[in-house]
Amino acid sequence: MSTDNTIRLLIIHDSASEAQRLVSMLQNAGRPNRAQHVESAEALSKLLQEHTWDLLIAREDSSKLEPGTALRTISKLAKDVPAILLTEREGPYPVVEGLKLGARDVVIVDEDQHLLLAMQRELDALAQRRQARQDSRRYHAAVTRTRELLDSSKDAFAYISDGLVVYANESFAERFGYGDLEDVEYQPLIDMIEPQEQPAARDFLKQYAINGDEVETTEWQFTARTVNGRPLPTRAEVLTSMFDDERCIQLRIAAQSGNTEELEARLVDIKNRDQVTGLYNRNHFLQLLENAIKNTASTQQTGGLMYLEIDQFEEAVHGSVGVAEGDVVISKVAAILQSQQRSGEIAARYSDEAFCLLLPETTPDTAEHRAKELLKRVSDTIFEAGGNTLQLTASVGISLMSETSGNAQGVLNQALKAHSQALARRPEGNNAALYEPDTQVDGDADTYRRARVVQALDEGNLKLRFQPILSLQGSGENIYEALVRLVDEGEELAPLAFLETLGDAGLSSKMDRWVIMESIKAVAAEQARDKQVSLLVHLTETSMMDNGLPAWLGVAFKAAKVAPEQFVFQLRQEDVSKNLHAAKEFAEQVQALGCRIAVCRFGNGLNPFKTLEHVKVQIAKVDASFVREVQDEGEDPEALANLVAELKSGGHKVIVPHIEQASMLPTLWQTGTDYIQGYYVQAPAEDMEFDFSLD
């Protein structure tokens, strides 16, 4: 995880001042963060369900909210939030105790370097886990889509491994006269070929298995044999493929004319439904569950899966009324399940005596309450079948779905484990349980990158790019942000972010002055074309601390004959917060010239507005994490709206960056946002040619 990203941080500490010290330490170390001080289990549960968090730092002796309770809450909600505990005790015991609770590390208080390294390790690991989950979802989505295409194809498909049919679609089964796919799968392919052709078929399959990777699609003609013994001349395309991660031979037999309407009608009629209950069947439900998991991951909502199984089904139902009348009981249980369904929920029959209910959005408490209500409905119902009356109970296992959920089978396995836990706690059944898992920087690279920046400065391989900042309120000002790019073999890199992370004061100052001079030249060139533009120029912490920079700016403006009012100098909030006196002095001197001051990444820390009490700022650019929550993660825009409203009430102009979707505009308009910036407006360009008449 890049150190440029804003960390979403939860802090558990009895002392608010110590929590603030921790936030300040992180900001001083160049780790911007949006922190939340948590003092109760209820507040933690609410925060975990409303937002995505990157890290939890907790004092081990916190009494308002014990770390053990916090870690169990995280586990119960199936959230991936790594935790680091702070301790004053030395020795191995606090470390062992913390790791047993589920923490990723235990750090002694005030050992800030250890804490920073542990944080970076956990943030990197978190980024890898998130990427792995995303890759897994994409992979399973691709596999699912492939299976869907094969299942519904008019062409007959089969996959052969070690001579056995490991997969066949309905078209294949129908072509060979089989009424059920289970009758085809794991049957020897050789048994489906006329006896006199079997030796040749064995030789062909054996040779193809040896050379299959070296040849393209091969045509194979043979005489097949249907279930009824009828010879069937067949022409198949054969190629080597993969199925369930195993190397196989794929057979494709083109569809015959005349059977397409019948096949499609059959697929529509029976493919997705259980014939006894009318609920979705197991295969189709797993596809719907996969889709729900993807949606949960993209919206950051918490979903749930209930697995309900009738207790002692064989004895209580089949042993009393028989198999045929058992279907009547199953239908009535399905009707109870359907009566408990709410809008958007999905019910399915999973097996002979088991059902599933998919809850796209829920909470742990709600899911458990719903499960208990459902069990009461089952136990209160008198079932009639075969002239007998039955009283049944069921047990439910609940699994939650969140951004950590990998795939449908994983979520289902958790629900099955929870069902087993419910029975373990009450063997006679009529119980529900919620699944809870067991609680048991490279120096050479920095040197290389620094050398590239030095070389680029010396050889003139740095370029300015200009990104327009569009007014939503019709200000009439044509304002751009100047962005420096390092051009290397056609690739454009952003060196300033690297320099700020590295903390190379000398090189940062040299880079800033280069950017300022090129920006002044660019404004002068536009002025010569009778175009009035303003530039927002970012400055590093080094330049903000440079007492000689304001005087140098005055000379540069005068020499180029450009107005200082055309420049806005942008500082990072964390740089201002940790250098309040220097920032205040710099802002006053630059504003005396006529320039404006902007602060970016605004909204970080526990109380970002304290910065504005000390340093006069005309413009605030909110931190990109507020935008990502709404734009990319589908969260409620309340936090962004509240931040903009408070800034506006203080008389500040507000820029909202990283806008990539038109759907953000109504929200921003309603909040009173002054400016927007991002690829939706325009990507950074070589020239300042944006048409601001669209304001």
CSV table of C-alpha atoms in Angstrom, one decimal, residues 336-552:
chain,number,residue,atom,x,y,z
A,336,ILE,CA,-42.9,-20.9,5.3
A,337,LEU,CA,-39.5,-19.7,4.0
A,338,GLN,CA,-41.2,-17.8,1.2
A,339,SER,CA,-43.6,-16.1,3.6
A,340,GLN,CA,-40.5,-14.8,5.5
A,341,GLN,CA,-38.8,-13.4,2.4
A,342,ARG,CA,-38.5,-9.7,2.0
A,343,SER,CA,-38.0,-7.6,-1.1
A,344,GLY,CA,-34.7,-8.4,-2.8
A,345,GLU,CA,-34.1,-11.6,-0.9
A,346,ILE,CA,-33.7,-15.0,-2.6
A,347,ALA,CA,-34.8,-18.4,-1.4
A,348,ALA,CA,-33.6,-21.7,-2.7
A,349,ARG,CA,-33.8,-25.5,-2.1
A,350,TYR,CA,-30.2,-26.6,-1.4
A,351,SER,CA,-30.7,-30.3,-0.9
A,352,ASP,CA,-33.5,-32.8,0.1
A,353,GLU,CA,-34.0,-31.3,3.6
A,354,ALA,CA,-32.1,-28.0,3.4
A,355,PHE,CA,-32.9,-24.5,2.2
A,356,CYS,CA,-31.0,-21.3,1.8
A,357,LEU,CA,-32.1,-17.7,2.2
A,358,LEU,CA,-29.9,-14.9,0.8
A,359,LEU,CA,-30.1,-11.5,2.5
A,360,PRO,CA,-28.4,-8.9,0.3
A,361,GLU,CA,-28.2,-6.4,3.2
A,362,THR,CA,-28.4,-7.2,6.9
A,363,THR,CA,-26.7,-6.9,10.2
A,364,PRO,CA,-25.6,-9.7,12.6
A,365,ASP,CA,-28.3,-8.9,15.1
A,366,THR,CA,-31.0,-8.7,12.4
A,367,ALA,CA,-29.9,-11.9,10.8
A,368,GLU,CA,-30.0,-13.8,14.1
A,369,HIS,CA,-33.4,-12.3,15.0
A,370,ARG,CA,-34.8,-13.3,11.5
A,371,ALA,CA,-33.4,-16.8,11.9
A,372,LYS,CA,-35.1,-17.3,15.3
A,373,GLU,CA,-38.4,-16.0,13.9
A,374,LEU,CA,-38.1,-18.5,11.1
A,375,LEU,CA,-37.4,-21.4,13.4
A,376,LYS,CA,-40.4,-20.4,15.5
A,377,ARG,CA,-42.6,-20.5,12.5
A,378,VAL,CA,-41.4,-24.0,11.6
A,379,SER,CA,-41.8,-25.3,15.1
A,380,ASP,CA,-45.3,-23.8,15.6
A,381,THR,CA,-46.6,-25.3,12.3
A,382,ILE,CA,-48.5,-28.6,12.3
A,383,PHE,CA,-47.6,-30.4,9.0
A,384,GLU,CA,-50.1,-32.8,7.5
A,385,ALA,CA,-49.0,-35.5,5.1
A,386,GLY,CA,-50.1,-39.1,4.3
A,387,GLY,CA,-52.9,-38.9,6.9
A,388,ASN,CA,-50.4,-38.1,9.6
A,389,THR,CA,-49.6,-34.9,11.5
A,390,LEU,CA,-46.0,-33.9,12.2
A,391,GLN,CA,-44.3,-31.3,14.3
A,392,LEU,CA,-40.8,-30.5,13.0
A,393,THR,CA,-37.9,-28.3,14.0
A,394,ALA,CA,-35.0,-27.0,12.1
A,395,SER,CA,-31.6,-25.5,12.7
A,396,VAL,CA,-30.0,-22.5,11.0
A,397,GLY,CA,-26.4,-21.5,10.3
A,398,ILE,CA,-25.7,-17.9,9.3
A,399,SER,CA,-22.8,-16.6,7.4
A,400,LEU,CA,-22.1,-12.9,6.8
A,401,MET,CA,-20.9,-11.5,3.5
A,402,SER,CA,-18.6,-8.5,3.3
A,403,GLU,CA,-15.6,-7.3,1.2
A,404,THR,CA,-13.6,-10.2,2.7
A,405,SER,CA,-15.8,-12.9,1.2
A,406,GLY,CA,-14.0,-14.7,-1.5
A,407,ASN,CA,-16.6,-16.8,-3.4
A,408,ALA,CA,-20.0,-18.5,-3.1
A,409,GLN,CA,-18.6,-21.9,-1.8
A,410,GLY,CA,-16.6,-20.1,0.9
A,411,VAL,CA,-19.6,-18.2,2.2
A,412,LEU,CA,-21.7,-21.4,2.0
A,413,ASN,CA,-19.0,-23.4,3.9
A,414,GLN,CA,-19.1,-20.8,6.7
A,415,ALA,CA,-22.9,-21.2,6.9
A,416,LEU,CA,-22.6,-25.0,7.1
A,417,LYS,CA,-20.0,-24.6,9.9
A,418,ALA,CA,-22.3,-22.3,11.7
A,419,HIS,CA,-25.1,-24.9,11.3
A,420,SER,CA,-22.9,-27.5,12.9
A,421,GLN,CA,-22.1,-25.1,15.8
A,422,ALA,CA,-25.8,-24.6,16.3
A,423,LEU,CA,-26.4,-28.4,16.6
A,424,ALA,CA,-23.3,-28.8,18.8
A,425,ARG,CA,-24.8,-26.3,21.3
A,426,ARG,CA,-28.3,-27.9,21.1
A,427,PRO,CA,-28.1,-31.5,19.7
A,428,GLU,CA,-31.9,-31.8,19.6
A,429,GLY,CA,-32.0,-28.9,17.1
A,430,ASN,CA,-34.3,-25.8,16.9
A,431,ASN,CA,-31.3,-23.5,17.2
A,432,ALA,CA,-29.4,-20.9,15.2
A,433,ALA,CA,-25.8,-19.8,15.2
A,434,LEU,CA,-23.8,-17.0,13.5
A,435,TYR,CA,-20.5,-18.1,12.0
A,436,GLU,CA,-17.5,-16.7,13.8
A,437,PRO,CA,-14.0,-17.5,12.6
A,438,ASP,CA,-11.4,-18.9,15.0
A,439,THR,CA,-9.4,-16.1,16.8
A,440,GLN,CA,-6.4,-18.0,17.2
A,441,VAL,CA,11.0,0.1,1.9
A,442,ASP,CA,13.7,-0.7,-0.1
A,443,GLY,CA,16.8,1.6,0.2
A,444,ASP,CA,18.3,0.6,-3.2
A,445,ALA,CA,15.0,1.5,-4.9
A,446,ASP,CA,14.9,4.9,-3.3
A,447,THR,CA,18.5,5.6,-4.4
A,448,TYR,CA,17.7,4.6,-7.9
A,449,ARG,CA,14.5,6.7,-8.1
A,450,ARG,CA,16.3,9.7,-6.6
A,451,ALA,CA,19.0,9.4,-9.2
A,452,ARG,CA,16.4,9.4,-12.0
A,453,VAL,CA,14.9,12.6,-10.6
A,454,VAL,CA,18.3,14.3,-10.4
A,455,GLN,CA,19.1,13.2,-14.0
A,456,ALA,CA,15.7,14.5,-15.2
A,457,LEU,CA,16.3,17.9,-13.7
A,458,ASP,CA,19.8,18.1,-15.3
A,459,GLU,CA,18.7,16.8,-18.7
A,460,GLY,CA,15.4,18.6,-19.0
A,461,ASN,CA,13.2,15.5,-18.9
A,462,LEU,CA,10.7,17.1,-16.6
A,463,LYS,CA,7.4,18.4,-18.1
A,464,LEU,CA,4.4,20.3,-16.7
A,465,ARG,CA,0.9,19.1,-17.3
A,466,PHE,CA,-2.2,21.2,-16.7
A,467,GLN,CA,-5.5,19.9,-15.3
A,468,PRO,CA,-8.5,22.2,-15.3
A,469,ILE,CA,-10.4,22.9,-12.1
A,470,LEU,CA,-14.0,23.5,-13.1
A,471,SER,CA,-16.3,25.8,-11.2
A,472,LEU,CA,-19.7,24.5,-10.3
A,473,GLN,CA,-20.9,27.9,-9.2
A,474,GLY,CA,-19.8,29.9,-12.3
A,475,SER,CA,-16.9,31.8,-10.8
A,476,GLY,CA,-15.6,32.9,-14.2
A,477,GLU,CA,-12.0,32.0,-13.2
A,478,ASN,CA,-10.0,29.8,-15.6
A,479,ILE,CA,-7.9,27.8,-13.1
A,480,TYR,CA,-5.6,24.9,-13.7
A,481,GLU,CA,-3.4,22.8,-11.4
A,482,ALA,CA,0.2,22.5,-12.6
A,483,LEU,CA,1.4,18.9,-12.3
A,484,VAL,CA,5.1,17.9,-12.8
A,485,ARG,CA,5.8,14.7,-14.7
A,486,LEU,CA,9.1,12.9,-15.3
A,487,VAL,CA,9.3,11.6,-18.9
A,488,ASP,CA,11.3,8.4,-19.2
A,489,GLU,CA,11.2,6.3,-22.3
A,490,GLY,CA,7.7,7.5,-23.1
A,491,GLU,CA,6.4,6.8,-19.6
A,492,GLU,CA,5.3,9.7,-17.4
A,493,LEU,CA,5.9,9.5,-13.7
A,494,ALA,CA,4.9,11.8,-10.8
A,495,PRO,CA,8.2,12.5,-8.9
A,496,LEU,CA,6.8,14.9,-6.3
A,497,ALA,CA,4.9,12.2,-4.4
A,498,PHE,CA,8.1,10.2,-4.3
A,499,LEU,CA,10.2,13.1,-3.0
A,500,GLU,CA,7.7,13.9,-0.3
A,501,THR,CA,7.8,10.3,0.9
A,502,LEU,CA,11.6,10.2,0.7
A,503,GLY,CA,12.0,13.4,2.6
A,504,ASP,CA,14.9,14.7,0.5
A,505,ALA,CA,14.8,18.3,1.4
A,506,GLY,CA,17.5,19.5,-1.0
A,507,LEU,CA,16.0,17.8,-4.0
A,508,SER,CA,12.5,18.8,-3.0
A,509,SER,CA,13.4,22.5,-2.9
A,510,LYS,CA,15.2,22.3,-6.2
A,511,MET,CA,12.1,20.6,-7.8
A,512,ASP,CA,9.7,23.1,-6.3
A,513,ARG,CA,11.6,26.1,-7.7
A,514,TRP,CA,11.8,24.5,-11.1
A,515,VAL,CA,8.0,23.9,-11.0
A,516,ILE,CA,7.4,27.5,-9.9
A,517,MET,CA,9.6,29.0,-12.7
A,518,GLU,CA,8.0,26.8,-15.4
A,519,SER,CA,4.5,27.7,-14.1
A,520,ILE,CA,5.3,31.5,-14.2
A,521,LYS,CA,6.6,31.0,-17.8
A,522,ALA,CA,3.4,29.2,-18.7
A,523,VAL,CA,1.1,31.9,-17.3
A,524,ALA,CA,3.2,34.6,-19.0
A,525,ALA,CA,2.8,32.7,-22.3
A,526,GLU,CA,-1.0,32.5,-21.9
A,527,GLN,CA,-1.0,36.2,-21.0
A,528,ALA,CA,0.8,37.0,-24.3
A,529,ARG,CA,-2.0,35.2,-26.1
A,530,ASP,CA,-4.5,37.5,-24.3
A,531,LYS,CA,-5.7,34.6,-22.1
A,532,GLN,CA,-6.1,35.1,-18.4
A,533,VAL,CA,-5.5,31.9,-16.4
A,534,SER,CA,-4.7,31.0,-12.8
A,535,LEU,CA,-2.4,28.2,-11.6
A,536,LEU,CA,-2.6,26.1,-8.5
A,537,VAL,CA,1.0,25.0,-7.7
A,538,HIS,CA,1.8,22.3,-5.1
A,539,LEU,CA,4.7,23.0,-2.7
A,540,THR,CA,6.5,20.4,-0.5
A,541,GLU,CA,7.1,20.8,3.2
A,542,THR,CA,10.7,21.9,2.5
A,543,SER,CA,9.5,25.0,0.5
A,544,MET,CA,7.0,25.9,3.1
A,545,MET,CA,9.8,26.0,5.6
A,546,ASP,CA,12.1,28.0,3.3
A,547,ASN,CA,12.2,31.6,4.7
A,548,GLY,CA,13.8,32.9,1.5
A,549,LEU,CA,11.1,31.6,-0.9
A,550,PRO,CA,8.5,34.5,-0.5
A,551,ALA,CA,11.1,37.1,-1.4
A,552,TRP,CA,12.3,34.9,-4.4
